[in-house]
Short mmCIF file of C-alpha atoms in Angstrom, two decimals:
data_model
loop_
_atom_site.label_atom_id
_atom_site.label_comp_id
_atom_site.label_asym_id
_atom_site.label_seq_id
_atom_site.Cartn_x
_atom_site.Cartn_y
_atom_site.Cartn_z
CA MET S 288 74.92 25.42 8.47
CA ALA S 289 71.96 23.14 9.11
CA LEU S 290 69.33 25.48 7.70
CA GLU S 291 71.21 25.80 4.43
CA THR S 292 71.46 22.04 4.10
CA LEU S 293 67.75 21.80 4.73
CA ILE S 294 66.92 24.38 2.07
CA GLU S 295 69.26 22.68 -0.37
CA SER S 296 67.50 19.42 0.33
CA LEU S 297 64.02 20.67 -0.35
CA PRO S 298 64.06 19.92 -4.10
CA SER S 299 64.97 16.32 -3.34
CA LEU S 300 62.00 16.09 -0.97
CA PHE S 301 59.89 17.43 -3.78
CA ASP S 302 61.20 14.69 -6.08
CA GLY S 303 60.38 12.15 -3.41
CA LEU S 304 56.89 13.55 -3.08
CA THR S 305 56.38 13.14 -6.83
CA VAL S 306 57.36 9.48 -6.62
CA THR S 307 55.07 9.00 -3.62
CA LEU S 308 52.16 10.48 -5.54
CA LEU S 309 52.89 8.32 -8.56
CA LEU S 310 53.02 5.19 -6.39
CA THR S 311 49.71 6.20 -4.86
CA ALA S 312 48.07 6.93 -8.19
CA PHE S 313 49.17 3.74 -9.96
CA GLY S 314 48.54 1.64 -6.86
CA ILE S 315 45.02 2.91 -6.31
CA ILE S 316 44.10 2.63 -9.99
CA LEU S 317 45.29 -0.97 -10.11
CA GLY S 318 43.62 -1.74 -6.80
CA THR S 319 40.32 -0.17 -7.81
CA ILE S 320 39.99 -1.81 -11.20
CA LEU S 321 41.03 -5.19 -9.89
CA GLY S 322 38.93 -4.74 -6.74
CA ILE S 323 35.76 -4.09 -8.76
CA VAL S 324 36.42 -7.11 -10.96
CA LEU S 325 37.08 -9.30 -7.91
CA ALA S 326 34.00 -8.12 -6.03
CA THR S 327 31.60 -8.57 -8.94
CA GLY S 328 33.27 -11.90 -9.72
CA ARG S 329 32.86 -13.04 -6.15
CA SER S 330 29.18 -12.08 -6.15
CA TYR S 331 28.13 -13.11 -9.64
CA ALA S 332 30.68 -15.48 -11.21
CA ALA S 333 30.35 -19.27 -11.25
CA ARG S 334 31.37 -21.16 -8.13
CA PRO S 335 34.96 -22.23 -8.84
CA LEU S 336 35.94 -18.72 -9.92
CA ALA S 337 34.22 -17.11 -6.95
CA TYR S 338 36.07 -19.51 -4.70
CA LEU S 339 39.45 -18.69 -6.27
CA ILE S 340 38.75 -15.01 -5.69
CA LEU S 341 37.97 -15.72 -2.06
CA ILE S 342 41.35 -17.44 -1.66
CA TYR S 343 43.14 -14.56 -3.37
CA GLU S 344 41.50 -12.07 -1.00
CA LYS S 345 42.30 -14.10 2.09
CA VAL S 346 45.95 -14.55 1.12
CA LEU S 347 46.58 -10.92 0.22
CA ARG S 348 44.86 -9.63 3.33
CA GLY S 349 46.83 -12.08 5.41
CA ILE S 350 50.40 -11.07 4.66
CA PRO S 351 52.19 -7.83 5.62
CA LEU S 352 52.80 -5.40 2.79
CA LEU S 353 56.55 -5.36 3.34
CA VAL S 354 56.66 -9.14 2.97
CA LEU S 355 54.67 -8.82 -0.24
CA PHE S 356 57.15 -6.22 -1.52
CA PHE S 357 60.07 -8.53 -0.74
CA LEU S 358 58.35 -11.48 -2.39
CA ILE S 359 57.73 -9.52 -5.57
CA TYR S 360 61.01 -7.62 -5.75
CA PHE S 361 63.54 -10.10 -4.37
CA GLY S 362 61.63 -13.39 -4.59
CA LEU S 363 60.18 -13.44 -8.08
CA PRO S 364 63.53 -12.88 -9.87
CA GLN S 365 64.53 -16.33 -8.60
CA ILE S 366 61.91 -17.81 -10.91
CA GLY S 367 62.84 -15.45 -13.69
CA ILE S 368 60.27 -12.69 -13.16
CA ASN S 369 61.96 -9.31 -12.81
CA PHE S 370 60.46 -5.97 -11.92
CA ASP S 371 62.17 -2.70 -11.16
CA ALA S 372 61.61 -1.44 -7.62
CA PHE S 373 58.94 1.10 -8.60
CA THR S 374 56.86 -1.46 -10.55
CA ALA S 375 57.25 -4.00 -7.77
CA ALA S 376 55.96 -1.43 -5.28
CA VAL S 377 52.99 -0.51 -7.49
CA LEU S 378 52.13 -4.19 -7.89
CA GLY S 379 52.39 -4.84 -4.16
CA LEU S 380 50.30 -1.81 -3.26
CA GLY S 381 47.74 -2.43 -5.98
CA LEU S 382 47.30 -6.16 -5.39
CA ARG S 383 46.93 -5.78 -1.67
CA SER S 384 44.57 -2.85 -2.07
CA SER S 385 42.45 -4.84 -4.53
CA ALA S 386 41.85 -7.48 -1.87
CA TYR S 387 40.72 -4.89 0.66
CA GLN S 388 38.71 -2.94 -1.89
CA ALA S 389 36.95 -6.12 -3.01
CA GLN S 390 35.61 -6.39 0.53
CA ILE S 391 34.39 -2.81 0.43
CA TYR S 392 32.61 -3.34 -2.89
CA ARG S 393 31.16 -6.67 -1.84
CA GLY S 394 29.64 -5.05 1.22
CA ALA S 395 28.12 -2.40 -1.03
CA ILE S 396 26.79 -5.00 -3.48
CA ASN S 397 25.17 -6.90 -0.63
CA SER S 398 23.34 -3.77 0.46
CA ILE S 399 21.74 -3.28 -2.98
CA PRO S 400 18.27 -4.87 -2.92
CA GLU S 401 18.12 -8.05 -5.00
CA GLY S 402 15.04 -6.73 -6.78
CA GLN S 403 17.22 -4.25 -8.65
CA ILE S 404 18.89 -7.00 -10.62
CA HIS S 405 15.54 -8.72 -11.20
CA ALA S 406 14.22 -5.46 -12.60
CA ALA S 407 17.27 -5.17 -14.85
CA PHE S 408 16.78 -8.74 -16.12
CA SER S 409 13.10 -8.01 -16.73
CA LEU S 410 14.07 -5.22 -19.10
CA GLY S 411 16.06 -7.72 -21.12
CA MET S 412 19.50 -6.88 -19.77
CA ASN S 413 21.93 -9.77 -19.60
CA LYS S 414 23.97 -10.31 -16.45
CA LEU S 415 26.89 -8.23 -17.66
CA LYS S 416 24.69 -5.26 -18.56
CA ALA S 417 22.78 -5.49 -15.30
CA ILE S 418 26.04 -5.46 -13.36
CA ARG S 419 27.44 -2.61 -15.40
CA HIS S 420 24.44 -0.30 -15.53
CA VAL S 421 22.59 -1.12 -12.33
CA ILE S 422 24.89 -2.75 -9.79
CA ILE S 423 28.24 -1.02 -10.30
CA PRO S 424 26.94 2.58 -10.34
CA GLN S 425 25.15 2.00 -7.05
CA MET S 426 28.02 -0.01 -5.63
CA LEU S 427 30.52 2.77 -6.34
CA ARG S 428 28.37 5.41 -4.67
CA LEU S 429 27.91 3.26 -1.60
CA SER S 430 31.63 2.49 -1.49
CA ILE S 431 33.01 6.02 -1.37
CA PRO S 432 33.45 6.21 2.44
CA GLY S 433 35.24 2.86 2.55
CA TRP S 434 37.27 3.69 -0.52
CA SER S 435 38.41 7.00 1.02
CA ASN S 436 39.74 5.04 3.94
CA GLU S 437 41.55 2.62 1.68
CA PHE S 438 42.98 5.47 -0.37
CA THR S 439 44.56 7.18 2.62
CA ILE S 440 45.94 3.87 3.92
CA LEU S 441 47.51 3.17 0.55
CA LEU S 442 48.94 6.68 0.34
CA LYS S 443 50.67 6.27 3.69
CA ASP S 444 51.78 2.72 2.95
CA THR S 445 53.73 3.88 -0.09
CA SER S 446 56.36 4.78 2.50
CA LEU S 447 57.01 1.05 2.92
CA ALA S 448 58.41 1.02 -0.62
CA PHE S 449 61.41 2.52 1.13
CA GLY S 450 62.18 -1.08 2.09
CA ILE S 451 62.85 -2.17 -1.49
CA GLY S 452 64.76 0.94 -2.44
CA VAL S 453 62.17 3.06 -4.19
CA ILE S 454 63.35 6.64 -3.88
CA GLU S 455 60.11 8.10 -2.59
CA LEU S 456 59.51 10.69 0.11
CA MET S 457 60.73 8.56 3.01
CA ARG S 458 63.89 7.52 1.20
CA GLN S 459 64.71 11.14 0.33
CA GLY S 460 64.24 12.03 4.00
CA ARG S 461 66.58 9.25 4.95
CA TYR S 462 69.22 10.61 2.49
CA ILE S 463 69.03 14.02 4.15
CA GLN S 464 69.35 12.41 7.57
CA VAL S 465 72.47 10.55 6.46
CA ARG S 466 74.01 13.72 5.04
CA ASP S 467 73.29 15.75 8.18
CA PRO S 468 72.10 13.76 11.21
CA ASP S 469 71.28 17.00 13.07
CA LEU S 470 68.34 17.53 10.69
CA VAL S 471 66.61 14.24 11.50
CA LEU S 472 63.86 15.68 13.70
CA ILE S 473 63.01 18.60 11.44
CA VAL S 474 63.13 16.57 8.23
CA PHE S 475 60.88 13.81 9.42
CA LEU S 476 58.53 16.33 11.01
CA LEU S 477 58.37 17.99 7.63
CA ILE S 478 57.68 14.65 5.95
CA ALA S 479 54.99 13.86 8.54
CA ILE S 480 53.34 17.19 7.76
CA ILE S 481 53.45 16.50 4.02
CA TYR S 482 51.73 13.12 4.50
CA PHE S 483 49.19 14.67 6.81
CA VAL S 484 48.32 17.45 4.39
CA LEU S 485 47.97 14.95 1.54
CA VAL S 486 45.67 12.71 3.54
CA PHE S 487 43.67 15.64 4.85
CA THR S 488 43.18 17.10 1.36
CA ALA S 489 42.27 13.71 -0.06
CA ASN S 490 39.66 13.15 2.63
CA LYS S 491 38.13 16.58 2.06
CA THR S 492 37.95 16.05 -1.68
CA LEU S 493 36.45 12.59 -1.37
CA ARG S 494 33.88 13.79 1.13
CA TYR S 495 32.85 16.38 -1.44
CA ILE S 496 32.57 13.72 -4.15
CA GLU S 497 30.61 11.49 -1.81
CA LYS S 498 28.07 14.25 -1.22
CA LYS S 499 27.88 15.14 -4.88
CA TYR S 500 27.11 11.60 -6.05
CA GLN S 501 24.91 10.61 -3.16
CA MET S 502 21.74 8.85 -4.24
CA ALA S 503 18.90 11.18 -3.39
CA GLY S 504 17.11 9.99 -0.29
CA TYR S 505 19.89 7.64 0.69
CA GLN S 506 21.98 9.99 2.80
CA ALA S 507 22.08 8.90 6.40
CA GLU S 508 20.84 11.84 8.37
CA ALA S 509 22.48 12.68 11.65
CA HIS S 510 20.20 12.22 14.61
CA ARG S 511 21.84 13.95 17.50
CA MET W 295 -4.77 -15.73 -31.81
CA VAL W 296 -2.92 -17.10 -28.80
CA MET W 297 -0.08 -14.81 -27.78
CA LEU W 298 1.10 -16.39 -24.55
CA GLU W 299 0.77 -20.05 -23.83
CA VAL W 300 1.69 -21.55 -20.49
CA LYS W 301 1.63 -25.33 -20.32
CA ASP W 302 1.90 -27.66 -17.39
CA ILE W 303 4.23 -25.58 -15.21
CA TYR W 304 5.74 -27.24 -12.17
CA LYS W 305 7.95 -25.48 -9.65
CA SER W 306 9.26 -26.43 -6.22
CA TYR W 307 11.38 -24.50 -3.77
CA GLY W 308 13.53 -27.15 -2.17
CA LYS W 309 11.12 -29.91 -1.30
CA VAL W 310 8.08 -27.66 -1.17
CA PRO W 311 6.02 -27.89 -4.34
CA ILE W 312 4.62 -24.48 -5.26
CA LEU W 313 3.16 -24.99 -8.73
CA LYS W 314 1.69 -28.34 -9.67
CA GLY W 315 0.84 -28.20 -13.33
CA VAL W 316 -0.51 -24.81 -14.37
CA SER W 317 -1.71 -24.21 -17.93
CA PHE W 318 -3.52 -21.31 -19.56
CA THR W 319 -3.38 -19.14 -22.65
CA MET W 320 -3.67 -15.44 -23.31
CA LYS W 321 -4.72 -13.57 -26.42
CA LYS W 322 -3.27 -10.36 -27.71
CA GLU W 323 -4.23 -7.32 -25.64
CA GLN W 324 -6.24 -9.39 -23.23
CA THR W 325 -6.40 -8.61 -19.51
CA LYS W 326 -6.32 -11.55 -17.14
CA VAL W 327 -6.38 -11.35 -13.38
CA ILE W 328 -5.04 -14.10 -11.15
CA ILE W 329 -6.59 -14.25 -7.70
CA GLY W 330 -6.26 -16.68 -4.85
CA PRO W 331 -5.06 -17.04 -1.27
CA SER W 332 -1.50 -16.13 -0.25
CA GLY W 333 1.16 -18.76 -0.76
CA THR W 334 -0.66 -20.30 -3.69
CA GLY W 335 2.10 -19.69 -6.20
CA LYS W 336 0.62 -16.74 -8.07
CA SER W 337 3.82 -14.66 -7.94
CA THR W 338 5.93 -17.75 -8.60
CA LEU W 339 3.85 -18.37 -11.73
CA LEU W 340 4.65 -14.89 -13.05
CA ARG W 341 8.36 -15.43 -12.37
CA CYS W 342 8.20 -18.77 -14.15
CA ILE W 343 6.78 -17.06 -17.21
CA ASN W 344 9.63 -14.58 -17.67
CA GLN W 345 12.14 -17.10 -16.30
CA LEU W 346 13.22 -14.99 -13.35
CA SER W 347 12.81 -18.30 -11.59
CA PRO W 348 12.73 -20.93 -14.32
CA PRO W 349 10.13 -23.68 -13.87
CA ASP W 350 11.24 -27.22 -13.04
CA LYS W 351 8.95 -28.59 -15.73
CA GLY W 352 6.60 -27.22 -18.34
CA HIS W 353 6.69 -24.87 -21.29
CA VAL W 354 5.98 -21.24 -22.08
CA TRP W 355 5.49 -19.89 -25.58
CA LEU W 356 5.34 -16.27 -26.62
CA ASN W 357 3.94 -15.68 -30.11
CA GLY W 358 4.64 -19.29 -30.97
CA GLU W 359 8.28 -19.25 -29.87
CA GLU W 360 9.27 -21.29 -26.88
CA ILE W 361 10.75 -19.26 -24.02
CA THR W 362 11.56 -22.33 -21.97
CA ASN W 363 13.76 -23.79 -24.71
CA PRO W 364 17.24 -23.83 -23.15
CA LYS W 365 18.76 -22.70 -26.44
CA THR W 366 16.74 -19.55 -26.64
CA ASN W 367 18.10 -16.13 -25.74
CA ILE W 368 15.95 -15.32 -22.74
CA ASN W 369 16.92 -11.63 -22.77
CA LYS W 370 15.26 -11.17 -26.16
CA PHE W 371 12.00 -12.52 -24.73
CA ARG W 372 12.20 -10.46 -21.56
CA GLU W 373 12.26 -7.31 -23.69
CA LYS W 374 8.79 -8.35 -24.85
CA ILE W 375 7.52 -9.24 -21.36
CA GLY W 376 7.16 -6.30 -19.02
CA PHE W 377 7.29 -6.92 -15.29
CA VAL W 378 5.87 -4.70 -12.58
CA PHE W 379 6.98 -5.61 -9.07
CA GLN W 380 5.16 -5.46 -5.79
CA ASP W 381 7.98 -3.46 -4.24
CA PHE W 382 8.63 -1.39 -7.39
CA ASN W 383 12.35 -2.20 -7.75
CA LEU W 384 13.14 1.12 -9.35
CA PHE W 385 16.82 1.81 -9.91
CA ASN W 386 17.67 3.97 -6.92
CA HIS W 387 20.55 5.82 -8.55
CA LEU W 388 18.55 7.02 -11.54
CA THR W 389 15.90 9.70 -11.95
CA ALA W 390 12.36 8.70 -12.86
CA LEU W 391 13.10 9.60 -16.47
CA ARG W 392 16.28 7.53 -16.63
CA ASN W 393 14.55 4.62 -14.94
CA VAL W 394 12.19 4.56 -17.88
CA SER W 395 14.78 5.27 -20.57
CA ILE W 396 17.59 2.97 -19.45
CA GLY W 397 16.07 -0.12 -21.04
CA LEU W 398 15.69 1.75 -24.32
CA GLU W 399 19.27 3.00 -24.15
CA LYS W 400 21.10 -0.08 -23.00
CA VAL W 401 18.94 -2.91 -24.31
CA LYS W 402 17.24 -1.50 -27.38
CA LYS W 403 20.31 0.63 -28.15
CA ILE W 404 18.22 3.70 -28.91
CA GLU W 405 20.09 6.97 -28.83
CA LYS W 406 19.96 8.69 -25.46
CA GLU W 407 18.06 11.75 -26.63
CA GLU W 408 15.48 9.73 -28.52
CA ALA W 409 15.14 7.29 -25.61
CA GLN W 410 14.52 10.07 -23.14
CA LYS W 411 11.93 11.63 -25.40
CA ARG W 412 10.13 8.32 -25.52
CA ALA W 413 10.53 7.91 -21.75
CA MET W 414 8.99 11.32 -21.22
CA GLN W 415 5.97 10.26 -23.25
CA GLU W 416 5.51 7.21 -21.06
CA LEU W 417 5.90 9.26 -17.89
CA THR W 418 3.29 11.67 -19.20
CA ARG W 419 1.02 8.73 -19.93
CA VAL W 420 1.16 7.67 -16.26
CA GLY W 421 0.74 11.26 -15.09
CA LEU W 422 4.27 11.87 -13.85
CA LYS W 423 5.69 14.40 -16.28
CA ALA W 424 6.43 16.80 -13.43
CA GLN W 425 8.36 14.15 -11.49
CA ALA W 426 10.74 13.23 -14.33
CA THR W 427 13.87 14.59 -12.65
CA GLN W 428 13.12 13.14 -9.22
CA TYR W 429 14.82 10.11 -7.75
CA PRO W 430 12.86 7.08 -6.53
CA ALA W 431 13.44 7.98 -2.88
CA GLN W 432 11.76 11.34 -3.52
CA LEU W 433 8.57 9.77 -4.90
CA SER W 434 5.54 8.39 -3.09
CA GLY W 435 4.76 4.70 -3.33
CA GLY W 436 2.03 5.28 -5.88
CA GLN W 437 4.32 7.44 -7.99
CA LYS W 438 7.08 4.84 -7.79
CA GLN W 439 4.75 2.16 -9.04
CA ARG W 440 3.59 4.34 -11.91
CA VAL W 441 7.25 4.86 -12.88
CA GLY W 442 7.55 1.08 -12.71
CA ILE W 443 4.66 0.75 -15.13
CA ALA W 444 6.11 3.42 -17.44
CA ARG W 445 9.43 1.57 -17.38
CA ALA W 446 7.71 -1.61 -18.52
CA LEU W 447 5.62 0.21 -21.14
CA ALA W 448 8.60 1.97 -22.68
CA MET W 449 9.96 -1.35 -23.92
CA ASP W 450 6.79 -1.77 -25.98
CA PRO W 451 6.07 -5.24 -24.58
CA ASP W 452 3.55 -7.80 -25.85
CA VAL W 453 2.44 -8.50 -22.31
CA ILE W 454 3.03 -6.96 -18.91
CA LEU W 455 3.08 -9.13 -15.80
CA PHE W 456 1.92 -7.34 -12.66
CA ASP W 457 2.95 -8.95 -9.38
CA GLU W 458 0.59 -7.51 -6.76
CA PRO W 459 1.27 -3.98 -7.96
CA THR W 460 -0.78 -2.26 -5.27
CA SER W 461 -0.06 -4.46 -2.26
CA ALA W 462 2.70 -2.25 -0.90
CA LEU W 463 0.72 0.97 -1.28
CA ASP W 464 -1.30 3.11 1.11
CA PRO W 465 -5.02 2.74 0.38
CA GLU W 466 -5.39 6.27 -0.97
CA LEU W 467 -2.57 5.75 -3.48
CA ILE W 468 -3.92 2.50 -4.90
CA GLY W 469 -6.48 4.31 -7.04
CA ASP W 470 -3.90 6.20 -9.08
CA VAL W 471 -2.09 3.00 -9.98
CA LEU W 472 -5.28 1.13 -10.82
CA ASP W 473 -6.42 4.02 -13.00
CA VAL W 474 -3.21 3.81 -15.00
CA MET W 475 -3.65 0.07 -15.38
CA LYS W 476 -7.26 0.51 -16.50
CA SER W 477 -6.11 2.99 -19.12
CA LEU W 478 -3.85 0.29 -20.60
CA CYS W 479 -6.68 -2.14 -21.04
CA GLY W 480 -6.98 -3.35 -24.59
CA LYS W 481 -3.71 -1.62 -25.58
CA VAL W 482 -1.33 -4.19 -24.18
CA ALA W 483 -1.94 -7.63 -22.73
CA MET W 484 -1.84 -7.67 -18.94
CA LEU W 485 -1.54 -10.57 -16.55
CA VAL W 486 -2.25 -9.23 -13.09
CA VAL W 487 -1.85 -10.91 -9.73
CA THR W 488 -3.90 -8.84 -7.31
CA HIS W 489 -6.22 -8.80 -4.34
CA GLU W 490 -8.11 -5.82 -5.78
CA MET W 491 -11.46 -7.47 -6.47
CA GLY W 492 -12.95 -4.29 -7.88
CA PHE W 493 -10.26 -4.25 -10.54
CA ALA W 494 -10.70 -7.95 -11.22
CA ARG W 495 -14.42 -7.60 -11.60
CA ASN W 496 -14.54 -4.48 -13.74
CA VAL W 497 -11.39 -4.60 -15.82
CA ALA W 498 -10.47 -8.22 -16.39
CA ASP W 499 -11.52 -10.10 -19.49
CA GLU W 500 -11.00 -13.26 -17.55
CA ILE W 501 -10.26 -14.25 -13.98
CA ILE W 502 -8.08 -17.17 -12.95
CA PHE W 503 -8.62 -18.51 -9.45
CA MET W 504 -5.61 -20.38 -8.11
CA GLU W 505 -5.17 -22.37 -4.97
CA GLY W 506 -2.60 -24.92 -3.80
CA GLY W 507 -0.47 -24.56 -6.91
CA VAL W 508 -3.20 -25.30 -9.45
CA ILE W 509 -5.85 -23.34 -11.32
CA VAL W 510 -9.14 -24.16 -9.63
CA GLU W 511 -11.37 -22.28 -12.01
CA GLN W 512 -11.23 -19.62 -14.69
CA GLY W 513 -13.81 -17.60 -16.50
CA ALA W 514 -15.33 -14.23 -17.21
CA PRO W 515 -15.59 -12.01 -14.12
CA LYS W 516 -19.37 -11.89 -14.18
CA GLU W 517 -19.59 -15.66 -14.21
CA MET W 518 -17.00 -16.08 -11.51
CA PHE W 519 -18.48 -13.52 -9.15
CA THR W 520 -22.12 -14.49 -9.54
CA ASN W 521 -22.08 -18.07 -10.67
CA ALA W 522 -18.83 -19.83 -9.77
CA LYS W 523 -18.87 -23.53 -10.43
CA MET W 524 -16.48 -24.62 -7.72
CA ALA W 525 -17.44 -24.33 -4.07
CA ARG W 526 -13.94 -23.19 -3.17
CA THR W 527 -14.11 -20.28 -5.63
CA LYS W 528 -17.42 -19.16 -4.20
CA GLU W 529 -16.11 -19.34 -0.67
CA PHE W 530 -12.96 -17.36 -1.51
CA LEU W 531 -14.78 -14.67 -3.45
CA GLY W 532 -17.38 -14.42 -0.74
CA ARG W 533 -14.79 -13.95 1.96
CA ILE W 534 -12.75 -11.46 -0.07
CA GLY W 535 -15.90 -9.56 -1.01
CA ALA W 536 -16.89 -9.20 2.63
CA LEU W 537 -13.36 -8.07 3.50
CA TYR W 538 -12.95 -5.42 0.85
CA GLY W 539 -16.55 -4.23 0.75
CA GLU W 540 -18.97 -4.47 -2.11
CA GLU W 541 -18.90 -0.75 -2.94
CA GLU W 542 -15.57 -1.19 -4.67
CA THR W 543 -17.15 -3.40 -7.27
CA GLY W 544 -19.37 -0.59 -8.49
CA GLY W 545 -16.88 1.77 -10.07
#
């Protein structure tokens, strides 16, 4: 009976969900760390380096994620670089996200008045200290709305890892569909709901964090 | 003894020459006020001293050590040269207290608790003990500027450079800031760019009048206000005096 098959399949969906969450976590961590480095590098590093970063961003924002996955997972082994599917997916997600996040952070950096870094220098901070203690803390606060967006996009895009055989939520759904084609509607509805709940919860949490770390006096007030 | 020596500073922005050979010296704990028309290079001069915008030519020495030497560690010097900005430039993400203590914590490497104790003393000195936990956006302009002064003071500088510290303030808030600056007189050297003639007249040990990128005349305030040698100085002081009213010069 269909219902029984569905219930029997639930643990496998749960396994898939775990993989999806792991992809999201590793991907966003990689993307965030690299994104911050890229953005500060683009704004404060010497010319040639800043220019290289610009090229990196343009390239990674210019190719579809699935193509990136294929390049990393199927392409790189040809030149002797091998990754398992999960690592390849994390790399693809993280690298692409870093390019988008760099844009978010750069926008935030540009909105910090230049005088702040002058003030930091005047206290005797070197460039690195000024960036670390004055620019980055403000940049991160200003970036939370954009970062939330990027987070939810990355979470949903983990489903593309299906394409290189990572057994995440989508792939588990597909297995159930193959076993019992009658379940296709209900299974993918269920998967859609899981994604939705994840994104919804993430947005709520991040909105809370955004409010908590808001710089006093910098909240945009609604004028309705 | 000469503490700060500025010699033959030249600076252009693009093709526009701003400073055309400025030299002067300052003694320990002296207060000097730089006056002059807008666009004369007064602010640029301050920024050339602490190398926020390094001069094209010329030298600056602090306590006999050359700041403008390319081999020198400029950050070490900047610890000793406080800077107070026209538009405050407080760190928006930090409370008043942390604005004052961050230099102690991150540059002087003083322990957080000790640094904040010291910061609290400086805030008390500028009359802002009660505002310690507030963020810059929650302070008035005058309060922000006093935090700015406390931030500079906390580093225990040899000299503080003031770049038009009251120009962005409402008239009724200017007094509080000037009072704090007066209270520092003789405790730390101050080099002040300002249009506050009352302050220049009553507080300065010496006034420097600048125009067109050079120092036109310098001397004791009394001399400058009553017996300026150069016609241009007289004219400027006369015009400014008429504009700001003579009553200010009394207090």
